[in-house]
Short mmCIF file of C-alpha atoms and ligand atoms in Angstrom, two decimals:
data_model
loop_
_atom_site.label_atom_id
_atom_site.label_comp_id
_atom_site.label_asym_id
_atom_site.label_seq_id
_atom_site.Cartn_x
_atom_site.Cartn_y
_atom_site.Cartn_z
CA UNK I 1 129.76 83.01 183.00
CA UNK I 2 130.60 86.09 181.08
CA UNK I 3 129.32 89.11 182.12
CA UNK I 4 126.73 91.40 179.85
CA UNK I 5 125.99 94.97 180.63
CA UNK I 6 121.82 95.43 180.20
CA UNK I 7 121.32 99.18 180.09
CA UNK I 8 117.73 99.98 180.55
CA UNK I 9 117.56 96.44 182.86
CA UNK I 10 114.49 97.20 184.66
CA UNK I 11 112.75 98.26 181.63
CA UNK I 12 110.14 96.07 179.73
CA UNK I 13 112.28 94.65 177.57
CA UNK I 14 115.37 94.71 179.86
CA UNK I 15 114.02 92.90 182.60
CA UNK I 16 113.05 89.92 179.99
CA UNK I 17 116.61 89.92 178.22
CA UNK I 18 118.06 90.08 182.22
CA UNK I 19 116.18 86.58 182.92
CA UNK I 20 116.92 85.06 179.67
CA UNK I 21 120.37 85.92 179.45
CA UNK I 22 121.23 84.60 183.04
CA UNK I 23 119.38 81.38 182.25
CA UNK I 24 121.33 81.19 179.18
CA UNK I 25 124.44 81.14 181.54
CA UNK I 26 125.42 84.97 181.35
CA UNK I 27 125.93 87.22 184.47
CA UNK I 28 123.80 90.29 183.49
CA UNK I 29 124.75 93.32 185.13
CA UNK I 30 121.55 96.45 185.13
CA UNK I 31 122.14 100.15 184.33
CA UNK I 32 119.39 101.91 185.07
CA UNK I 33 118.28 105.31 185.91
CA UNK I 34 114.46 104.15 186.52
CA UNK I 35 113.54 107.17 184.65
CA UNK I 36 110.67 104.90 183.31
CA UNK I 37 110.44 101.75 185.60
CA UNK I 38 110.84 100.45 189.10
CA UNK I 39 113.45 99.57 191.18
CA UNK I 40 111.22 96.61 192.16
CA UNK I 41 111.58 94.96 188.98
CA UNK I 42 114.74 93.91 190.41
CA UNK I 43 112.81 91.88 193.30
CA UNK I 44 110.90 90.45 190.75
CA UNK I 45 113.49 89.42 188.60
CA UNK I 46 115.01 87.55 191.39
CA UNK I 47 111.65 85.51 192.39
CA UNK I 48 111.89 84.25 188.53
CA UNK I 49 115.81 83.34 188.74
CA UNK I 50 116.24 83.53 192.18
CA UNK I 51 119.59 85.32 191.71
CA UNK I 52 119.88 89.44 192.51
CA UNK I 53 122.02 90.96 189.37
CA UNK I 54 124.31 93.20 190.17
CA UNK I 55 122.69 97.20 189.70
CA UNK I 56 123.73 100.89 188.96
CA UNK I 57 121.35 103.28 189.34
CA UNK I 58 122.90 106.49 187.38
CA UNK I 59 122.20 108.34 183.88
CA UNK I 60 124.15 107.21 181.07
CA UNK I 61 124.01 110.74 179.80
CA UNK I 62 126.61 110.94 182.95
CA UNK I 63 129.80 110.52 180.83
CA UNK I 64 132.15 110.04 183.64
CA UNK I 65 130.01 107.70 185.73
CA UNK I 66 129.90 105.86 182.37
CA UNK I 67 133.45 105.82 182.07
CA UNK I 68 133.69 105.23 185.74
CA UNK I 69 132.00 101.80 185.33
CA UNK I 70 133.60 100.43 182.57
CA UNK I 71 136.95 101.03 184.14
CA UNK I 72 135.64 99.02 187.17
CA UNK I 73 134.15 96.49 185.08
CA UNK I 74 136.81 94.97 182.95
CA UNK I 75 135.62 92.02 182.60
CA UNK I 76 132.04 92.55 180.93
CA UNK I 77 132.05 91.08 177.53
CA UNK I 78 129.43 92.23 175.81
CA UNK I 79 126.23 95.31 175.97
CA UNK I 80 122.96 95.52 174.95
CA UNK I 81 121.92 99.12 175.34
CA UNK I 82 117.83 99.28 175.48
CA UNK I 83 118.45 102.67 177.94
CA UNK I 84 116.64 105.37 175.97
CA UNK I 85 113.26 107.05 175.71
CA UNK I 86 110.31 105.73 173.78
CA UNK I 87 107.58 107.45 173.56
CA UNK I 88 106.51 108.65 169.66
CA UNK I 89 104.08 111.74 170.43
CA UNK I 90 106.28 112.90 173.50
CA UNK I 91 108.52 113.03 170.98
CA UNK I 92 107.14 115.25 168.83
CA UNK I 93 106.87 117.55 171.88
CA UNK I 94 110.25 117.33 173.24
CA UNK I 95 112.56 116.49 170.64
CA UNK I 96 115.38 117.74 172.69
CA UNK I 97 115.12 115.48 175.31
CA UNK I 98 114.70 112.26 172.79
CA UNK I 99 118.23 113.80 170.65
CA UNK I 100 119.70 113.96 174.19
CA UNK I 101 118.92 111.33 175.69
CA UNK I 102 119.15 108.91 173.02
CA UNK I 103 122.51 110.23 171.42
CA UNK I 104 124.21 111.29 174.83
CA UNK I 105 123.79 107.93 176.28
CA UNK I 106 125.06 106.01 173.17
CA UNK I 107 127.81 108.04 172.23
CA UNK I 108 128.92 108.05 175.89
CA UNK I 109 129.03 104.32 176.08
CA UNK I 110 130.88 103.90 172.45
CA UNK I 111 133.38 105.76 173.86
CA UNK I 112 134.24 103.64 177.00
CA UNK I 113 134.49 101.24 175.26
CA UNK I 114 136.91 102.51 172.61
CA UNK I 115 140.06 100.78 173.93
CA UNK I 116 138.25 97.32 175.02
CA UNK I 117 136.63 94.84 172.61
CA UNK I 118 133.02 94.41 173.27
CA UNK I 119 130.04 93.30 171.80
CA UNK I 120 127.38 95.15 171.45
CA UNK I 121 123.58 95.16 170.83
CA UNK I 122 121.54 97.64 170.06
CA UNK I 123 117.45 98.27 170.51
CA UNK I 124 116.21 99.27 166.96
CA UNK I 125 112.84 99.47 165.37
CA UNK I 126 110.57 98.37 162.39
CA UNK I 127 109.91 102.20 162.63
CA UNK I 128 113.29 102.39 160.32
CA UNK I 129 111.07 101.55 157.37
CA UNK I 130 107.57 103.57 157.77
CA UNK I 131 105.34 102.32 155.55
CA UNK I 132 107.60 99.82 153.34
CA UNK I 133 106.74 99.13 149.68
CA UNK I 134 106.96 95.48 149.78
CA UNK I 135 105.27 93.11 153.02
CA UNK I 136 107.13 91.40 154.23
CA UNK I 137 109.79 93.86 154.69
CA UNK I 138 113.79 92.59 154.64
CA UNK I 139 116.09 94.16 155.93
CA UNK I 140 117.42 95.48 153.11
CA UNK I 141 114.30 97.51 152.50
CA UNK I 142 114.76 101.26 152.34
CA UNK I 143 114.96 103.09 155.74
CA UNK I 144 112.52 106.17 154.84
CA UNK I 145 112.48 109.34 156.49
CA UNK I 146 111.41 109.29 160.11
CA UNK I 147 107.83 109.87 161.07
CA UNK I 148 109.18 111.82 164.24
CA UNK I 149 112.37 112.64 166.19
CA UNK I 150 112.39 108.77 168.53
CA UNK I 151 112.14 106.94 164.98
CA UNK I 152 114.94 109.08 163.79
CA UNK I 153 117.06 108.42 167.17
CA UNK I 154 116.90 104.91 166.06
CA UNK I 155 117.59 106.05 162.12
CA UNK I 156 120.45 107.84 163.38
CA UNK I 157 121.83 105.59 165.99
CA UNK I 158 122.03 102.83 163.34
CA UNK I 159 124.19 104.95 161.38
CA UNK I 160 126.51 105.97 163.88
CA UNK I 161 126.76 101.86 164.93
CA UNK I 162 127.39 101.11 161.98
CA UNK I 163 130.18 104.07 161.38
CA UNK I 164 131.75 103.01 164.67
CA UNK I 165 132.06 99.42 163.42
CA UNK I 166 133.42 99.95 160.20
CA UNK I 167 136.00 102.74 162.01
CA UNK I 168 137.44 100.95 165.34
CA UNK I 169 137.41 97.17 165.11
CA UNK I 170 137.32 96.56 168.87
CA UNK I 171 133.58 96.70 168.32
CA UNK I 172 131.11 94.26 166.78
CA UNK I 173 127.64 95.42 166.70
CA UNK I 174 124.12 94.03 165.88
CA UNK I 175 121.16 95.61 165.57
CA UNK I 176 117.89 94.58 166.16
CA UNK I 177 114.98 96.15 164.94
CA UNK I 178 111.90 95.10 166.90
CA UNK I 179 108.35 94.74 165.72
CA UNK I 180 105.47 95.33 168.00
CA UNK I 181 106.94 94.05 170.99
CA UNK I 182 103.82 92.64 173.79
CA UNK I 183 102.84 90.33 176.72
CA UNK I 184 104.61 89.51 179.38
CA UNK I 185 106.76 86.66 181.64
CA UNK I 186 105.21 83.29 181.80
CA UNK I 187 105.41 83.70 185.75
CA UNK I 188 103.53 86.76 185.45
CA UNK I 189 106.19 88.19 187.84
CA UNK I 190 107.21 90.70 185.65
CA UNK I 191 105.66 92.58 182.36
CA UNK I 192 105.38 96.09 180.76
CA UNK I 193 104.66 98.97 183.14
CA UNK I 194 103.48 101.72 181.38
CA UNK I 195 103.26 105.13 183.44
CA UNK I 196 100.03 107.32 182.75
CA UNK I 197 97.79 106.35 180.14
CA UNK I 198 99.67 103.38 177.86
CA UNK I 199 100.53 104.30 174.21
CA UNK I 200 100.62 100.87 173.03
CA UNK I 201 98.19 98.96 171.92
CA UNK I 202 98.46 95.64 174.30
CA UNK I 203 98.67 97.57 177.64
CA UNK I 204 95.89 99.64 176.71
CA UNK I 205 93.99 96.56 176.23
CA UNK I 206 94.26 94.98 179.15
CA UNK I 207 94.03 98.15 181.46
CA UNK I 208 90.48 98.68 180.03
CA UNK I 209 89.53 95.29 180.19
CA UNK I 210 90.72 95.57 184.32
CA UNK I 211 88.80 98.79 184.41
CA UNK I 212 91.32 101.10 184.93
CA UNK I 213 90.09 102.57 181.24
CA UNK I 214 86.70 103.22 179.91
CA UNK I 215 86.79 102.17 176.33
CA UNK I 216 89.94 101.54 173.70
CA UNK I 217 89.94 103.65 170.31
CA UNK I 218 90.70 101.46 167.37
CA UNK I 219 92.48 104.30 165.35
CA UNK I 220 90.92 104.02 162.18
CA UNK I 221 88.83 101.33 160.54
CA UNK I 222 89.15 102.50 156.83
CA UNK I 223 91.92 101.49 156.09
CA UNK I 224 92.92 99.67 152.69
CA UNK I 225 93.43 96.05 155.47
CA UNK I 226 91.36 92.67 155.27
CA UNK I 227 89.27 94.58 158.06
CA UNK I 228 90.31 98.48 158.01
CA UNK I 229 92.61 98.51 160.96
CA UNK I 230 95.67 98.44 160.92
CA UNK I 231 98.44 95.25 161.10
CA UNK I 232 101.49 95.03 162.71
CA UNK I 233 103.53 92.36 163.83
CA UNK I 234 103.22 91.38 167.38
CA UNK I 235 105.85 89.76 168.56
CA UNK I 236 106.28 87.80 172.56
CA UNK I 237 108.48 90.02 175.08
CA UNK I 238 110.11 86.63 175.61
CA UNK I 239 110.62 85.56 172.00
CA UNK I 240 112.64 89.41 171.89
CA UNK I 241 114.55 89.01 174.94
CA UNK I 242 115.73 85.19 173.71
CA UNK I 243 116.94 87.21 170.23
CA UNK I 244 119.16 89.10 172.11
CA UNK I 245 120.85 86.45 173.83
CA UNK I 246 121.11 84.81 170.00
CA UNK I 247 123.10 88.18 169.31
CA UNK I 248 125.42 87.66 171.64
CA UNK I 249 126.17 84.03 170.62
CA UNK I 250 126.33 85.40 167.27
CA UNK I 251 129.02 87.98 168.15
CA UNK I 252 131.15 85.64 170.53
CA UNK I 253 131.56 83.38 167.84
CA UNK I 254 132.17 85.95 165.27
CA UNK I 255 129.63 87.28 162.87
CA UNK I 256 130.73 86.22 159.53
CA UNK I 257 128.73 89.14 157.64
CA UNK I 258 131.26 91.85 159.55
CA UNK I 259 131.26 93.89 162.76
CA UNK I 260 127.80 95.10 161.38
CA UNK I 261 124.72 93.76 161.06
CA UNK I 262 120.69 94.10 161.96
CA UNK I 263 118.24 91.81 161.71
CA UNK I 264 114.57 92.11 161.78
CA UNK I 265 113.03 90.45 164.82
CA UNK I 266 108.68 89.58 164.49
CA UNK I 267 106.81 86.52 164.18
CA UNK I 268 106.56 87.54 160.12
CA UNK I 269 102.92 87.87 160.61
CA UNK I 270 100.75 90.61 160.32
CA UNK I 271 97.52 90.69 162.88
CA UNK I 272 95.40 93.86 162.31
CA UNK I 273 93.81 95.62 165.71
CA UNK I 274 90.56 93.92 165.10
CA UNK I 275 92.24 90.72 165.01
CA UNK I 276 93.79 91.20 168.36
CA UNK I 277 90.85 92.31 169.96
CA UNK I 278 89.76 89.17 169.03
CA UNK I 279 92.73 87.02 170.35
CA UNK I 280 92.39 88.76 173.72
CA UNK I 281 89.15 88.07 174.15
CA UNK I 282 89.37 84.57 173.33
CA UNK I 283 91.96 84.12 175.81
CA UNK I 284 91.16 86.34 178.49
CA UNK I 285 87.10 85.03 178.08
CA UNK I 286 86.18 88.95 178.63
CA UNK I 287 84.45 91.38 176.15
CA UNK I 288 86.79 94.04 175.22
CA UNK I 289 84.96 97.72 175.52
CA UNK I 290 86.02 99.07 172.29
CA UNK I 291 84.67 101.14 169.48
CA UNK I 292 86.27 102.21 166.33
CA UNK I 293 87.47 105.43 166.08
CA UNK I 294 89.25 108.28 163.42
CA UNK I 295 92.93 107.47 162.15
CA UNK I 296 95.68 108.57 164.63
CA UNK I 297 98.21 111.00 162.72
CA UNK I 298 101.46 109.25 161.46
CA UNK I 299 99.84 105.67 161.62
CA UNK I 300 101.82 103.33 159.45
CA UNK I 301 99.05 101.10 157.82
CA UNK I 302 100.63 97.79 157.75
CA UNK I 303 103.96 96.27 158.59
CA UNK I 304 104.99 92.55 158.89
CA UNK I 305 108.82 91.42 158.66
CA UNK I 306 110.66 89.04 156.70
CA UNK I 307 112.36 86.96 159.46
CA UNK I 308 114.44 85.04 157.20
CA UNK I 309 117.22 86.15 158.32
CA UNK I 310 117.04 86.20 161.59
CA UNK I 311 116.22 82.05 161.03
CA UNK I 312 119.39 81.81 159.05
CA UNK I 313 121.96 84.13 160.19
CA UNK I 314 121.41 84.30 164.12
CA UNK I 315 119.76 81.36 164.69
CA UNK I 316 116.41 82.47 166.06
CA UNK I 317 113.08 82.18 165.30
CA UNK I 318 109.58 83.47 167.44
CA UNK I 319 108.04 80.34 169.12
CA UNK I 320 104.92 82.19 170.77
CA UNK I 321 101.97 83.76 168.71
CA UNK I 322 99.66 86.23 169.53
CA UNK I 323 97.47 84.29 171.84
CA UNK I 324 100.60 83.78 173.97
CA UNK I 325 100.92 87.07 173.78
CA UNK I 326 97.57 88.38 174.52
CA UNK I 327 97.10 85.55 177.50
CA UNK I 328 100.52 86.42 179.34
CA UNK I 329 99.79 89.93 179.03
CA UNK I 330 96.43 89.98 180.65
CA UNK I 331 97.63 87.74 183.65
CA UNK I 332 100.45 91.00 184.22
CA UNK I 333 97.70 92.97 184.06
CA UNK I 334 95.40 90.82 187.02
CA UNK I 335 99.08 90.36 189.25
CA UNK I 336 100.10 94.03 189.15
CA UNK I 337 96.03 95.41 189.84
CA UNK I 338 97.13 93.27 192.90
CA UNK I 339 100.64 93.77 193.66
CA UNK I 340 100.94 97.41 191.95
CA UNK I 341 105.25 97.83 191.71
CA UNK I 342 104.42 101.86 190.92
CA UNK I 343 103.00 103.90 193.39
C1 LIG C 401 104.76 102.66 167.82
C2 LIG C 401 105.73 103.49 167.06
C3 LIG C 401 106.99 102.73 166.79
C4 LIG C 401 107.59 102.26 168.07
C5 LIG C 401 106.58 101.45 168.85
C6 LIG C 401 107.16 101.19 170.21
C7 LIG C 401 104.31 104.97 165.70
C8 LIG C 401 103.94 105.38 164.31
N1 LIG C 401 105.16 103.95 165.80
O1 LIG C 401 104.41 101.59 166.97
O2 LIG C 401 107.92 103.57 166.16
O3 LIG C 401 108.74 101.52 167.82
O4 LIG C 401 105.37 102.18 169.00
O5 LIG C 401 106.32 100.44 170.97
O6 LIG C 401 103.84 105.55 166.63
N2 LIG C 401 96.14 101.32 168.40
C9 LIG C 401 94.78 101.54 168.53
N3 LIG C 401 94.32 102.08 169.70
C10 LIG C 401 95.17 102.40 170.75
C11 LIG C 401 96.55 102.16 170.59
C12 LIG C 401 96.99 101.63 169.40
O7 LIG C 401 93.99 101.27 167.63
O8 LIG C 401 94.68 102.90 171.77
C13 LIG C 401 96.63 100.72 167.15
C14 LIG C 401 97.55 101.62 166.35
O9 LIG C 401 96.86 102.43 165.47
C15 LIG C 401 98.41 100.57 165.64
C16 LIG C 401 98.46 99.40 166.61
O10 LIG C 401 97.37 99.59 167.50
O11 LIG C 401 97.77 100.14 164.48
C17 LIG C 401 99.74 99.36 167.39
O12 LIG C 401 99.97 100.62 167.95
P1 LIG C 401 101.15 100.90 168.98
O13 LIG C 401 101.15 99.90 170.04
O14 LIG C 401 101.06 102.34 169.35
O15 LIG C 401 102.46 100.63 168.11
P2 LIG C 401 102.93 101.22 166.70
O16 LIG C 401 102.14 102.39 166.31
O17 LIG C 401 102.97 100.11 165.72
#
């Protein structure tokens, strides 16, 4: 059973990778400073695996509690840091807390780990490429100039990874750069929390269909699309947290490419915001209250993957599609209107 260090645990996309990764056979162990989730995440992890992982509550921006723990925990093989804040327009408003938080946390980890082989996985974005040239976009696509200071967290992060890997070879790193990641746990037991009024897409969905919001905004519906909204590529919460236990396979057994590598993780399809509408009302059987609305500033218009790649090189491929998604997300929604986990 080895042992894999989750920062960010409790988060959305944490607390999927925890479950998957300890019915894979890992041990996860959560960091977490529950800046932006809830220490009862942990109760509901354990109803789905009916095992408790181990937890740390501190800041990873706390370089000697970071060193701390990976003194005490010798015998954790491998990381995948998804710690770090997320938000796009908060961004734009307090860049110095997404530079901080983002680099501090990293760059503190990286270096408790300088003396110890580990692998490593890091939580990138399609948001690397803005609006790419050519659909589907490979990973060897251009990364264009960031759209605001989180996408260039990622920009940057990627190229200190990638620096660190070619410089120390006690590391071997993979990125993965995420598409639109949505829904939620089959069990329903645990999904994205969003505090305040959602940013996504998905959530937002389902927390007006619940009543908790009046009406969704489709931003923009002149675009140049099949139906003038915009497409991106959903992809399953689960079908993301299963390519991160891939990654680790991938880096226990070696990555042939080097100690470097990212691979884009989608479904390779493109739905546009009509589209989904559409799929969640199918599934859910409610009428969406929605209207269409101007463009939102620093929209990318449309942005599908190439997930060859990920097929070939690390062995994974999305089995769930967007009805999947849109069905698992709205019976989250319906479990935490009735067991709410924030107060
Ligand atoms: C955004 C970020 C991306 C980040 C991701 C994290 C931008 C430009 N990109 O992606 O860097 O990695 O979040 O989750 O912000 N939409 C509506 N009405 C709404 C909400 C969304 O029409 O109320 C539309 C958007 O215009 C977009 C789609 O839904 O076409 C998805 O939006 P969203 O969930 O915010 O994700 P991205 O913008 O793709």
């Amino acid at each position: 059973m080895h042992k894999i260090l989750v920062t960010g645990g409790t988060g959305f996309i944490g607390s999927h990778t925890v479950v998957e990764l300890y019915q894979a056979g890992y041990t996860p162990i959560i960091i977490d400073n529950l800046s932006n989730s809830s220490i009862r995440i942990l109760d509901q992890i354990e109803k789905i695996i009916d095992y408790r992982p181990e937890f740390h509550q501190f800041d990873l921006c706390d370089e000697v509690a970071v060193k701390n723990f990976v003194a005490n925990n010798p015998d954790i093989s491998g990381a995948i840091h998804f710690a770090a804040s997320k938000a796009v327009g908060e961004s734009v408003l307090k860049p110095l807390k997404y530079y901080h938080n983002n680099f501090f946390s990293l760059i503190n980890l990286l270096n408790a780990y300088q003396d110890t082989p580990i692998n490593f996985v890091f939580s990138s974005s399609c948001t690397v490429y803005g609006q790419p040239d050519q659909l589907p976009v490979s990973e060897s696509a251009p990364v264009k100039t960031a759209e605001s200071p989180y996408g260039n967290t990622k920009q940057i992060a990627e190229e200190i990874l990638q620096e660190t890997a070619q410089a120390y070879d006690n590391y071997q790193i993979v990125s993965l750069r995420y598409f639109n990641p949505a829904g939620a746990h089959s069990s329903a037991l645990i999904g994205e929390l969003p505090i305040g009024v959602p940013q996504n897409l998905v959530p937002f969905i389902t927390q007006t269909a619940i009543g908790k919001r009046e009406k969704l905004t489709v931003f923009g519906g002149d675009y140049d699309t099949t139906d003038g909204s915009c497409v991106r590529d959903y992809i399953h919460v689960v079908d993301l947290a299963k390519a991160h236990v891939a990654a680790i396979q991938l880096l226990e057994k070696g990555n042939p490419a080097g100690r470097y590598d990212v691979f884009n993780i989608g479904t390779g399809i493109g739905y546009s915001v009509l589209e989904a509408i559409k799929a969640f009302e199918k599934t859910s059987g409610q009428q969406l209250n929605y209207e269409v609305g101007p463009r939102r500033d620093g929209d990318i218009v449309k942005v599908w993957g190439d997930v060859t790649k990920s097929a070939e090189k690390l062995g994974w491929k999305a089995e769930l599609g967007i009805e999947e998604m849109m069905k698992s997300a709205w019976a989250w929604e319906k479990y935490i209107q009735q067991n709410p986990l924030v107060d």
